Coordinates of C-alpha atoms in Angstrom, one line a residue:
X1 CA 209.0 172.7 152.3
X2 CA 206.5 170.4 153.5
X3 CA 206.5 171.9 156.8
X4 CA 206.5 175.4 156.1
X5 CA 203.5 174.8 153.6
X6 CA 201.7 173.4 156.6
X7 CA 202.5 175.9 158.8
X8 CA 200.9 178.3 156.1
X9 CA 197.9 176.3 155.7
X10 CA 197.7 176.2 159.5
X11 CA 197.8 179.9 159.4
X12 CA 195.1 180.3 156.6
X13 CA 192.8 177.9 158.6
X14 CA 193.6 180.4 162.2
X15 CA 192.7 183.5 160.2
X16 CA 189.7 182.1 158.7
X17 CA 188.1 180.8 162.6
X18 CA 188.9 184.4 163.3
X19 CA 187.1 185.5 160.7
X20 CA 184.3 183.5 161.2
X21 CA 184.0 184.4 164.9
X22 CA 184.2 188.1 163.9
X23 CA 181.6 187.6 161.6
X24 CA 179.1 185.6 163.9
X25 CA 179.6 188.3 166.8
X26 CA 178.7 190.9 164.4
X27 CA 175.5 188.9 163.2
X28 CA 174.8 187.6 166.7
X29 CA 171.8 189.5 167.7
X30 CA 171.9 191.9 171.1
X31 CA 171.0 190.4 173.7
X32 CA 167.7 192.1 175.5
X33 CA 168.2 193.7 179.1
X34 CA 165.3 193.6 180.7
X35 CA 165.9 196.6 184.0
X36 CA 163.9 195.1 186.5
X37 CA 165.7 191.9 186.6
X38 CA 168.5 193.2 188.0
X39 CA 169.5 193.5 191.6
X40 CA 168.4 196.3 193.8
X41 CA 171.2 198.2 195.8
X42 CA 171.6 197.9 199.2
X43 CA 169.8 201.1 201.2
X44 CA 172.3 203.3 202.1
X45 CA 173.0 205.2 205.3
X46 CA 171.7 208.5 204.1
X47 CA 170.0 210.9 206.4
X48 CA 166.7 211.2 203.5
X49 CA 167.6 214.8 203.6
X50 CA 167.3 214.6 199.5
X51 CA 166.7 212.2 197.1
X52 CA 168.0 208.4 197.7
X53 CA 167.0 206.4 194.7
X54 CA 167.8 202.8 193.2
X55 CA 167.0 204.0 189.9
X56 CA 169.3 205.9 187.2
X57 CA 169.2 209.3 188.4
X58 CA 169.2 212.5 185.8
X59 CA 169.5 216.2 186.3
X60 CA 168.8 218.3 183.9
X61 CA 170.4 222.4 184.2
X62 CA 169.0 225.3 181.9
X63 CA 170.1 228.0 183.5
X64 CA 166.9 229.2 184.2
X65 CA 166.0 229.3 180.3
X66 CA 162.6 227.3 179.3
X67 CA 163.0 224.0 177.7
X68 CA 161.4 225.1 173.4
X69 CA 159.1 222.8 171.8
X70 CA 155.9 223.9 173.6
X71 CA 153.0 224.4 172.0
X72 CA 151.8 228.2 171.4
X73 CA 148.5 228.9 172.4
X74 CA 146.7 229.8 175.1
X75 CA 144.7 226.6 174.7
X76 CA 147.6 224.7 173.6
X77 CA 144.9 223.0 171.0
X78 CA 144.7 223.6 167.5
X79 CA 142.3 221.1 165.2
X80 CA 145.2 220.7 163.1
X81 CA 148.8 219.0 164.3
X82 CA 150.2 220.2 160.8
X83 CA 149.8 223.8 161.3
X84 CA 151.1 223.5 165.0
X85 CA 153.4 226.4 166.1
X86 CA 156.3 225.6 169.2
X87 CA 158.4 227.9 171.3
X88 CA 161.9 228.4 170.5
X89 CA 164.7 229.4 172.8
X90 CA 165.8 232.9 173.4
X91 CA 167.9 233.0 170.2
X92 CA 165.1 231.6 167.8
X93 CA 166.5 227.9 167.7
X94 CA 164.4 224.9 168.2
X95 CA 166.7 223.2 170.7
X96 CA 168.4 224.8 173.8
X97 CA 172.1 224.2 175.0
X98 CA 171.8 222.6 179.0
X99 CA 174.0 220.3 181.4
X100 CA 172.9 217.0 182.0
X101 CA 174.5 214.8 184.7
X102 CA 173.4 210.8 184.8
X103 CA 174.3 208.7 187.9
X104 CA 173.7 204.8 186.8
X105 CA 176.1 202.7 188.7
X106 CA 173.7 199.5 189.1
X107 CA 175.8 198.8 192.1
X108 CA 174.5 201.5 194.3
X109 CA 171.8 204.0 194.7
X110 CA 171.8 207.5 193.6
X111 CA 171.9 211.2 195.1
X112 CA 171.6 214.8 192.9
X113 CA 175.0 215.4 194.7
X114 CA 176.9 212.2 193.6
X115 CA 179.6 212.1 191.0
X116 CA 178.2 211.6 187.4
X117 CA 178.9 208.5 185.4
X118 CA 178.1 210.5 182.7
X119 CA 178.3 214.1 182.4
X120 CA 177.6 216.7 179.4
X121 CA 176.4 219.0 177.7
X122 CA 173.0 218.3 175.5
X123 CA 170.8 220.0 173.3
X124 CA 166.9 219.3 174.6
X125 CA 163.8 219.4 173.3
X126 CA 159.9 218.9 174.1
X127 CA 158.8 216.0 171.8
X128 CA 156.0 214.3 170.8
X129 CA 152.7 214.9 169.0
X130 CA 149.5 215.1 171.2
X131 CA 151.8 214.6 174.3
X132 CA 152.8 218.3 174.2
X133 CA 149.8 219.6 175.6
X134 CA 150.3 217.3 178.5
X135 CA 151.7 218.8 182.0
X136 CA 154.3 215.9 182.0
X137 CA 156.3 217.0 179.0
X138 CA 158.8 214.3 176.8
X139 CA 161.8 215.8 175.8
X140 CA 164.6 214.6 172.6
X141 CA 167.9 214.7 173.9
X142 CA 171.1 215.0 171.9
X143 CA 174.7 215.2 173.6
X144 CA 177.5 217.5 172.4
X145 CA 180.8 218.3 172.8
X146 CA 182.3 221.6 174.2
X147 CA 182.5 222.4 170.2
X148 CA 178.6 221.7 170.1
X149 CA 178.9 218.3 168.3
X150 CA 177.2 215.6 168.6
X151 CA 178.8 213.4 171.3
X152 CA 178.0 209.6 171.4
X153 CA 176.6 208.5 175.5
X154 CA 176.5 204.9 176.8
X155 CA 173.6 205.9 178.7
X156 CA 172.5 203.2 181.3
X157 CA 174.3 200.5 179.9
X158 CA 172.7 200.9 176.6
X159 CA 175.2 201.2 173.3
X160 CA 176.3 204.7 172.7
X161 CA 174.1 207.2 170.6
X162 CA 173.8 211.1 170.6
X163 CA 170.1 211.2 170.7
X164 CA 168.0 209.7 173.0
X165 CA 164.2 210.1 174.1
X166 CA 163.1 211.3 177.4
X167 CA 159.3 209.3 178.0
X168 CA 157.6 210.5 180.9
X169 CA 154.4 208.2 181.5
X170 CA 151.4 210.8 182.0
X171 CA 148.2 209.1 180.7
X172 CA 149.4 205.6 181.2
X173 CA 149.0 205.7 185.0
X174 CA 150.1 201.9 185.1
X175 CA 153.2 203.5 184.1
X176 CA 155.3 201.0 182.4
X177 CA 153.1 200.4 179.0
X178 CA 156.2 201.1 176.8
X179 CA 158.8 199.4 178.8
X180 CA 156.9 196.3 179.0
X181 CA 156.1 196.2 174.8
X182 CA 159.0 197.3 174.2
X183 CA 161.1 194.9 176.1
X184 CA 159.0 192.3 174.9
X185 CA 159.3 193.0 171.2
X186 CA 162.6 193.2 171.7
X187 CA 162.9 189.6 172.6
X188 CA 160.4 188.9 169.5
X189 CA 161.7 191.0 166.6
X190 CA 165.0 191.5 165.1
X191 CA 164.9 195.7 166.7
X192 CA 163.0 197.3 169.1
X193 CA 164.4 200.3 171.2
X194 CA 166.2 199.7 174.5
X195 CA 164.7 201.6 177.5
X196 CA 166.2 202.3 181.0
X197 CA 163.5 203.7 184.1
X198 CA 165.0 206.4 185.4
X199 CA 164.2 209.8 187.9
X200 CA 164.7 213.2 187.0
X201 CA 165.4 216.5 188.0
X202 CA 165.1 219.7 185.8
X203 CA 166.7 223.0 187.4
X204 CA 166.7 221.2 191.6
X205 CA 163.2 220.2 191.0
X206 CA 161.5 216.6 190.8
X207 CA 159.5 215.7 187.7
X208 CA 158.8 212.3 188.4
X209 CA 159.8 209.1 186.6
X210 CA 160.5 208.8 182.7
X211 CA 161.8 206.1 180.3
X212 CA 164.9 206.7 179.2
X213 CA 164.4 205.5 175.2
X214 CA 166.5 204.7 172.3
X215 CA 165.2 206.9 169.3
X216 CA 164.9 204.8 166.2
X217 CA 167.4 205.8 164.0
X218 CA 170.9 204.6 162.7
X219 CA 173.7 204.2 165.2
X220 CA 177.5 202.5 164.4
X221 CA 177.5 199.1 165.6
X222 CA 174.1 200.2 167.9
X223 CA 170.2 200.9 167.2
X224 CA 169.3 199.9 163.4
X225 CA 172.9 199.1 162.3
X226 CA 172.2 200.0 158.5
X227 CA 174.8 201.1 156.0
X228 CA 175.2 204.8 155.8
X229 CA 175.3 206.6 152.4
X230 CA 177.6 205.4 149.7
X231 CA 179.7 208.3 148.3
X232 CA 179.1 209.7 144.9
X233 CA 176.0 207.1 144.5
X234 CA 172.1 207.3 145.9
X235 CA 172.9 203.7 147.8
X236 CA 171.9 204.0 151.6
X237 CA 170.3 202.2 154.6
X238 CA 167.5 204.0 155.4
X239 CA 164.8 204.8 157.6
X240 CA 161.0 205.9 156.9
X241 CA 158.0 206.8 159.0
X242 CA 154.6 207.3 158.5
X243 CA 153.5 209.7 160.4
X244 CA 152.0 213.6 160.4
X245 CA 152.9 216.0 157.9
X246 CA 156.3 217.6 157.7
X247 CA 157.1 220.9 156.1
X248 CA 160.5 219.2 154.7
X249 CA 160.0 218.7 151.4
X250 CA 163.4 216.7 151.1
X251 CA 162.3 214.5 153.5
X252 CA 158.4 214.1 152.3
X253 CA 158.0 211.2 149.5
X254 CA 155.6 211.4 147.1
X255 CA 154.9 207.8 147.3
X256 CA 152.5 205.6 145.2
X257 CA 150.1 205.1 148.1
X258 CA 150.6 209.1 148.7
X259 CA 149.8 210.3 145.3
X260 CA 146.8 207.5 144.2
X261 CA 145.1 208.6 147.9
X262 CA 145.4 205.2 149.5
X263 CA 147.3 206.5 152.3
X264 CA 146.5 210.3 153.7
X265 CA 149.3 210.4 156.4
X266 CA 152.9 211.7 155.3
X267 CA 155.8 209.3 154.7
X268 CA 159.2 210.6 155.2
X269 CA 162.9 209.7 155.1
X270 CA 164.2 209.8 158.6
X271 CA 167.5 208.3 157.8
X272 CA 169.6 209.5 156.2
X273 CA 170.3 212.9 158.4
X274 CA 170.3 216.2 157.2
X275 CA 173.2 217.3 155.4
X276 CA 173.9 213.2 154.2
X277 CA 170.6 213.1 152.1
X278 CA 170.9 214.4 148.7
X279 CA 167.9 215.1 146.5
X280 CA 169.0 212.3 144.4
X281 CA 168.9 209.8 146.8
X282 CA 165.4 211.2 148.1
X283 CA 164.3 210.5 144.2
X284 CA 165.7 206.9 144.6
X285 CA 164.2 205.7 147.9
X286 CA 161.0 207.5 147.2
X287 CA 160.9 205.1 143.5
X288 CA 162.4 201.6 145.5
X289 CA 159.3 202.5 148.0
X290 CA 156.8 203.1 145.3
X291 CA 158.1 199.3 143.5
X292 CA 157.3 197.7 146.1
X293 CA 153.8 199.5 146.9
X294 CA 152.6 199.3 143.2
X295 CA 153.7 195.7 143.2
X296 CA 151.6 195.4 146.2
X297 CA 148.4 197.1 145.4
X298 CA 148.7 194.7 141.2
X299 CA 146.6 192.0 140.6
X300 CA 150.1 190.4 140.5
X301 CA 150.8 191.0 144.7
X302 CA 150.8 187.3 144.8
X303 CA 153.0 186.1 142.1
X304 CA 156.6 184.5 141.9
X305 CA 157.3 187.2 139.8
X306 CA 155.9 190.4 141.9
X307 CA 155.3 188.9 145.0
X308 CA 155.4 191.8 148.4
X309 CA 157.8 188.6 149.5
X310 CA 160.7 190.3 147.5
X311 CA 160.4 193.6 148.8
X312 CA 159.8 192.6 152.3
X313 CA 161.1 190.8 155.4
X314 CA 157.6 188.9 155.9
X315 CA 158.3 187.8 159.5
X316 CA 158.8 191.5 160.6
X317 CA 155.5 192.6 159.3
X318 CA 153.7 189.3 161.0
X319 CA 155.4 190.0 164.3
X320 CA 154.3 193.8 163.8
X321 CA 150.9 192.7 163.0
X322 CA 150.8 190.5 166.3
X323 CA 152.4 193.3 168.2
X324 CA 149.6 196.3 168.0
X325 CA 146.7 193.9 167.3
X326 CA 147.4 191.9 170.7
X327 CA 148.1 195.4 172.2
X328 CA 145.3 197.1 170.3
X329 CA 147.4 199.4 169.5
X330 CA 145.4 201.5 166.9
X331 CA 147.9 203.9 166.1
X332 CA 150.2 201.5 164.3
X333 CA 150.3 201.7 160.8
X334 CA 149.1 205.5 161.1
X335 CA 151.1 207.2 163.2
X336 CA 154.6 206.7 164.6
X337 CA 154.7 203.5 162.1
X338 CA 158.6 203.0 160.7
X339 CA 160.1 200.7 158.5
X340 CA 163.4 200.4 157.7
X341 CA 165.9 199.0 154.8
X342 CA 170.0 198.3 154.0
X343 CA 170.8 198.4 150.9
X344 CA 169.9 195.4 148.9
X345 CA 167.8 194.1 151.5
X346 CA 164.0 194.2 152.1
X347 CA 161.9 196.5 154.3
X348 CA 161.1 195.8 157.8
X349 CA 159.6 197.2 160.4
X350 CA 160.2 198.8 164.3
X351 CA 157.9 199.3 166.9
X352 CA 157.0 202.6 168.7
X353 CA 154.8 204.3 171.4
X354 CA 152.4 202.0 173.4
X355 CA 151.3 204.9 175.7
X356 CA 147.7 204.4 174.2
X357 CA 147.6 201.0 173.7
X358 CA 145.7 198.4 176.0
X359 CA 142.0 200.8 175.7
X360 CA 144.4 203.7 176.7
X361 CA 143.7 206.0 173.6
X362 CA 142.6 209.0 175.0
X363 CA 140.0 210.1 172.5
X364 CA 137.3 206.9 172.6
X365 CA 137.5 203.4 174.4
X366 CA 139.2 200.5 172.7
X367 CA 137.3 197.4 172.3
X368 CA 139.4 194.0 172.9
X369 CA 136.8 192.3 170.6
X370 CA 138.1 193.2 166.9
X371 CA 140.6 193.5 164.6
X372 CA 141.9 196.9 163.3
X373 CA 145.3 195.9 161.1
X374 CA 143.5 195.0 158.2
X375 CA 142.7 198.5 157.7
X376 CA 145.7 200.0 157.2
X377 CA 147.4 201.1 154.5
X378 CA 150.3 198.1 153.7
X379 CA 148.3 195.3 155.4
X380 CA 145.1 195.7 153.9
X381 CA 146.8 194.0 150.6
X382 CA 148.8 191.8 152.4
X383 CA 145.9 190.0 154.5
X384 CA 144.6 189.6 150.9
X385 CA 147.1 186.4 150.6
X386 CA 146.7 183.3 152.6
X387 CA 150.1 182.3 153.1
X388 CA 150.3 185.6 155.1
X389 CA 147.5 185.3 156.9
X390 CA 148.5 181.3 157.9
X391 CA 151.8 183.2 159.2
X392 CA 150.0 185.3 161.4
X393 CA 148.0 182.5 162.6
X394 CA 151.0 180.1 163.3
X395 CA 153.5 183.1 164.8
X396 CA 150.2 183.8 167.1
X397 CA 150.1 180.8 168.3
X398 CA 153.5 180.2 169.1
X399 CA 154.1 183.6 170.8
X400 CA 150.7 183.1 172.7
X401 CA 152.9 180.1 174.6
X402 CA 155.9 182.3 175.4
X403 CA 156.3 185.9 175.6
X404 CA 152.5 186.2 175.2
X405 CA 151.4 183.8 177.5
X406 CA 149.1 185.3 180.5
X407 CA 151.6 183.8 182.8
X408 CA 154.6 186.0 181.4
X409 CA 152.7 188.9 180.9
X410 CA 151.0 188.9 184.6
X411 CA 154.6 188.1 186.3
X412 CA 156.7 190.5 184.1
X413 CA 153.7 193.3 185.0
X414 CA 154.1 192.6 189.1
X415 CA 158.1 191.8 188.7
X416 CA 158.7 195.3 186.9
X417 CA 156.4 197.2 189.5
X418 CA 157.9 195.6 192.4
X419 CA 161.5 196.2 191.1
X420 CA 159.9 200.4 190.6
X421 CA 158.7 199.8 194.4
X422 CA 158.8 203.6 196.1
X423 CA 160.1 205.3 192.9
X424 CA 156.1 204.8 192.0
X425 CA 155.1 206.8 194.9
X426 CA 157.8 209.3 194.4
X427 CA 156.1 210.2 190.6
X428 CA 152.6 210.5 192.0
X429 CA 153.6 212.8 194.9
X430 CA 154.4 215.0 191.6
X431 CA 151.5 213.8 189.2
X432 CA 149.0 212.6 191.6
X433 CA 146.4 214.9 190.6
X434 CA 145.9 214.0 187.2
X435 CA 143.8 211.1 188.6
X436 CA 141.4 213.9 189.6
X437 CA 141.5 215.4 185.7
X438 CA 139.0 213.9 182.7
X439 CA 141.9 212.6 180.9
X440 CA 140.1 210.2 178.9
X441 CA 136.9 209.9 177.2
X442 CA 134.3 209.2 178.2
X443 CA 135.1 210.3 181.2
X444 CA 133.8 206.5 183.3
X445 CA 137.5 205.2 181.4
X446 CA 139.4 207.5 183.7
X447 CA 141.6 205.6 186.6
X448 CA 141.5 207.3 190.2
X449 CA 144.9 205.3 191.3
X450 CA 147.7 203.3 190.2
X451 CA 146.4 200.3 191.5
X452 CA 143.1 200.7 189.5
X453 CA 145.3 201.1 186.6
X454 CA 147.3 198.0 186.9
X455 CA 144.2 196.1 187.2
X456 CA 142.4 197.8 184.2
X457 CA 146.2 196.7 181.8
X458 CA 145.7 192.9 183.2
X459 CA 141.8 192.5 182.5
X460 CA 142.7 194.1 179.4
X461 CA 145.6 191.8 178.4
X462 CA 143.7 188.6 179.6
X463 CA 140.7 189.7 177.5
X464 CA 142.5 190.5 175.1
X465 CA 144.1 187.1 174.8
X466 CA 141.4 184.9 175.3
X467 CA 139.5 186.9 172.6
X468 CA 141.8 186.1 169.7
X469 CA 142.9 182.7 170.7
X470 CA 139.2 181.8 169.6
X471 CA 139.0 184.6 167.4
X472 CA 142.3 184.3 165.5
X473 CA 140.8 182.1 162.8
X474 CA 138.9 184.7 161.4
X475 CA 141.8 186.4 159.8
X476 CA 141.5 184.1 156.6
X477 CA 138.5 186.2 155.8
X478 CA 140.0 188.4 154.6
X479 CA 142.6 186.5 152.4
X480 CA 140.1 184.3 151.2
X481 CA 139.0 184.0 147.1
X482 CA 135.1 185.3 148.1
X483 CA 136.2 188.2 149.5
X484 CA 138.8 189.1 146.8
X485 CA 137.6 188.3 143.2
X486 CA 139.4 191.2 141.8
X487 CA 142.4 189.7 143.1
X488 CA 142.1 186.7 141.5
X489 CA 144.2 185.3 138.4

């Protein structure tokens, strides 16, 4: 008896170190993969009668239909983003049915006549905001099945997903602003999208180079990794972002920042999908999101009891701070600004689109000598409190030795652009002459080459850098008691 009970306790103590295991894979964090530090292929013994490319290789087929999402207008310009109108495809939808092929062995380099790795059929999409009216378009893509579902693609090595961003640098002639941030946040906070370089072709014809992008949303065992809906209940992971107004009202909340006209930009649920989010559950996440804003903006922000620590992941919002105010990245916590949240956890946040950041905002130069975070709509109560503030501070500091260290930043800039080497050339031989156009203002900002613009992204960075180290103090102004007397208990 003695020996069978052993046996069974043996067992018990096997199925628990599975267990365990299972469990600690699951929590274990992805590990980041950073492109350019991978080998480059061999050149091959191709006559250069077409293209012959180390990169990921996609080609896009229409069938001679135009891509929808463009805007309408013979100016393309309209004062207004929320009245915006777009071009649809031939049968009125907003997305059009295409082929795309993707060649992404690492182990060799690419042709447009090779065998696909991956080969579908997509729905496609011009994306963006501002970006449309650009010659270099963006495009969403989402793969189907030959019934027109979604189909999940590992794309470039990167976890499986239907949908999937197409970034094609056009005013960031350095070109690899968003790989760079996001790679690096990646390594810094708990999510930030994966990105692959890649060339593409759309109906036989070159377009250049793009950023093949993970779209923040949801994905099983991939991307945000939150719980989907609960049946018959309102419980759900979900995703929000703050962004320009949408006309669907299930999606819009009616927040507490929203209707007391501390925020003027649109929060919406992005996560769940359509067809999964019920108005219930729209009721309940726009009320969880108001808590923890009117707990926020109460004399009691700072309390044991009502503390923004109950409702948030603090750590996410300092490295998002960090992020955009190293980057100067003035749309954060405007535009394109998401936050996320699984059920019974607390909010935190993902970062998205550095094409302007680094004085690239198109509009008006971008000093590296202030702070702008304080400004916006969540963080202008949470600088109020000086334990957040001392976060900052300390997280600065410790990043400022790593993964925001001059050295890193300098050697990751040259390592990435010598890993692009004639792929670089390739995308200017298409987009060259947009160093001749008065892309930004005023018009001295604009770059007249891609080695000017590499330049201008490390004196920036450097500047940058050396301007908070001695100016990172200075934060605690705005936490401290003079400055906040209406605060105070």
């Amino acid at each position: 008896m003695k020996y069978k009970l052993a046996g069974f306790i043996a067992m018990l103590c096997m199925a628990g170190v599975i267990f365990g295991l299972s469990q600690a894979e699951k929590e274990q964090p992805n590990v980041r993969v950073h492109q350019h530090l991978q080998d480059i292929p061999e050149k091959c013994d191709c006559d250069n009668s077409q293209l012959c490319t180390h990169l990921p290789l996609v080609v896009i087929e229409t069938g001679g239909e135009d891509i929808p999402g463009a805007i309408v207008g013979s100016n393309a310009q309209n004062a207004d983003d929320s009245v915006q109108q777009y071009t649809t495809a031939a049968d009125g939808s907003e997305m059009l049915s295409v082929k795309v092929s993707v060649m992404d062995d690492p182990d060799k380099r690419h042709h447009p006549d090779d065998d696909p790795d991956v080969e579908s059929s997509a729905l496609i999409r011009i994306r963006g905001n501002s970006s449309r009216r650009f010659d270099k378009k963006n495009y969403l893509l989402r793969f189907t099945d030959k019934k027109g579902d979604y189909q999940e693609e590992e794309i470039m090595g990167m976890d499986a997903h239907y949908e999937w961003a197409l970034h094609g640098p056009y005013l960031d002639k350095s070109l690899i602003r968003n790989y760079m941030w996001y790679n690096i946040a990646g390594e810094i906070m708990d999510y930030s999208p994966n990105v692959r370089f890649c060339e593409v072709i759309l109906n036989g014809k070159y377009i250049g180079l793009y950023l093949m992008t993970e779209t923040i949303t949801n994905g099983e065992d991939s991307r945000l990794n939150i719980s989907e809906p609960v049946e018959d209940t309102t419980e759900t992971g979900y995703l929000l972002r703050l962004d320009r107004y949408s006309e669907d009202q299930l999606r819009n909340l009616d927040n507490f920042t929203a209707y007391t006209f501390r925020n003027n930009n649109q929060l919406e649920i992005r996560y769940p999908r359509s067809g999964a989010l019920t108005p219930e559950m729209q009721r309940a996440i726009e009320q969880e999101f108001s808590d923890f804003e009117k707990a926020l903006y109460s004399f009691d922000y700072d309390t044991d009891d009502y503390g923004y620590w109950h409702y948030i992941d603090t750590g996410s919002f300092v490295d998002y701070w960090i992020m955009n105010e190293f980057t100067s990245n003035t749309d954060a916590g405007r535009y394109s600004t998401y936050l996320y949240k699984d059920i019974g956890g607390r909010y935190k946040t993902v970062i998205w689109d550095f094409n302007s950041a680094c004085d690239n905002y198109q509009a008006s130069e971008t000093s590296p000598y202030t702070f702008h975070m304080q400004e916006e709509v969540w963080y202008y109560m949470l600088m109020k409190e000086e334990d957040f503030t001392e976060r900052i501070i300390d997280r600065y500091r410790e990043l400022r030795k790593t993964y925001l260290s001059d050295e890193y930043l300098e050697n990751y800039i040259d390592e990435t652009l010598e890993y692009l080497g004639d792929a670089i050339d390739r995308n200017f031989s298409v987009w060259g002459y947009t160093f001749d156009l008065p892309l930004l203002r005023p018009e001295n900002r604009n770059i007249e080459s891609h080695e000017e613009a590499v330049k201008q992204l490390k004196k920036y960075i450097k500047t940058r850098g050396k301007w908070m180290d001695e100016n990172i103090e200075s934060i605690k102004q705005y936490s401290h008691a003079s400055k906040n007397k209406r605060y105070n208990h």
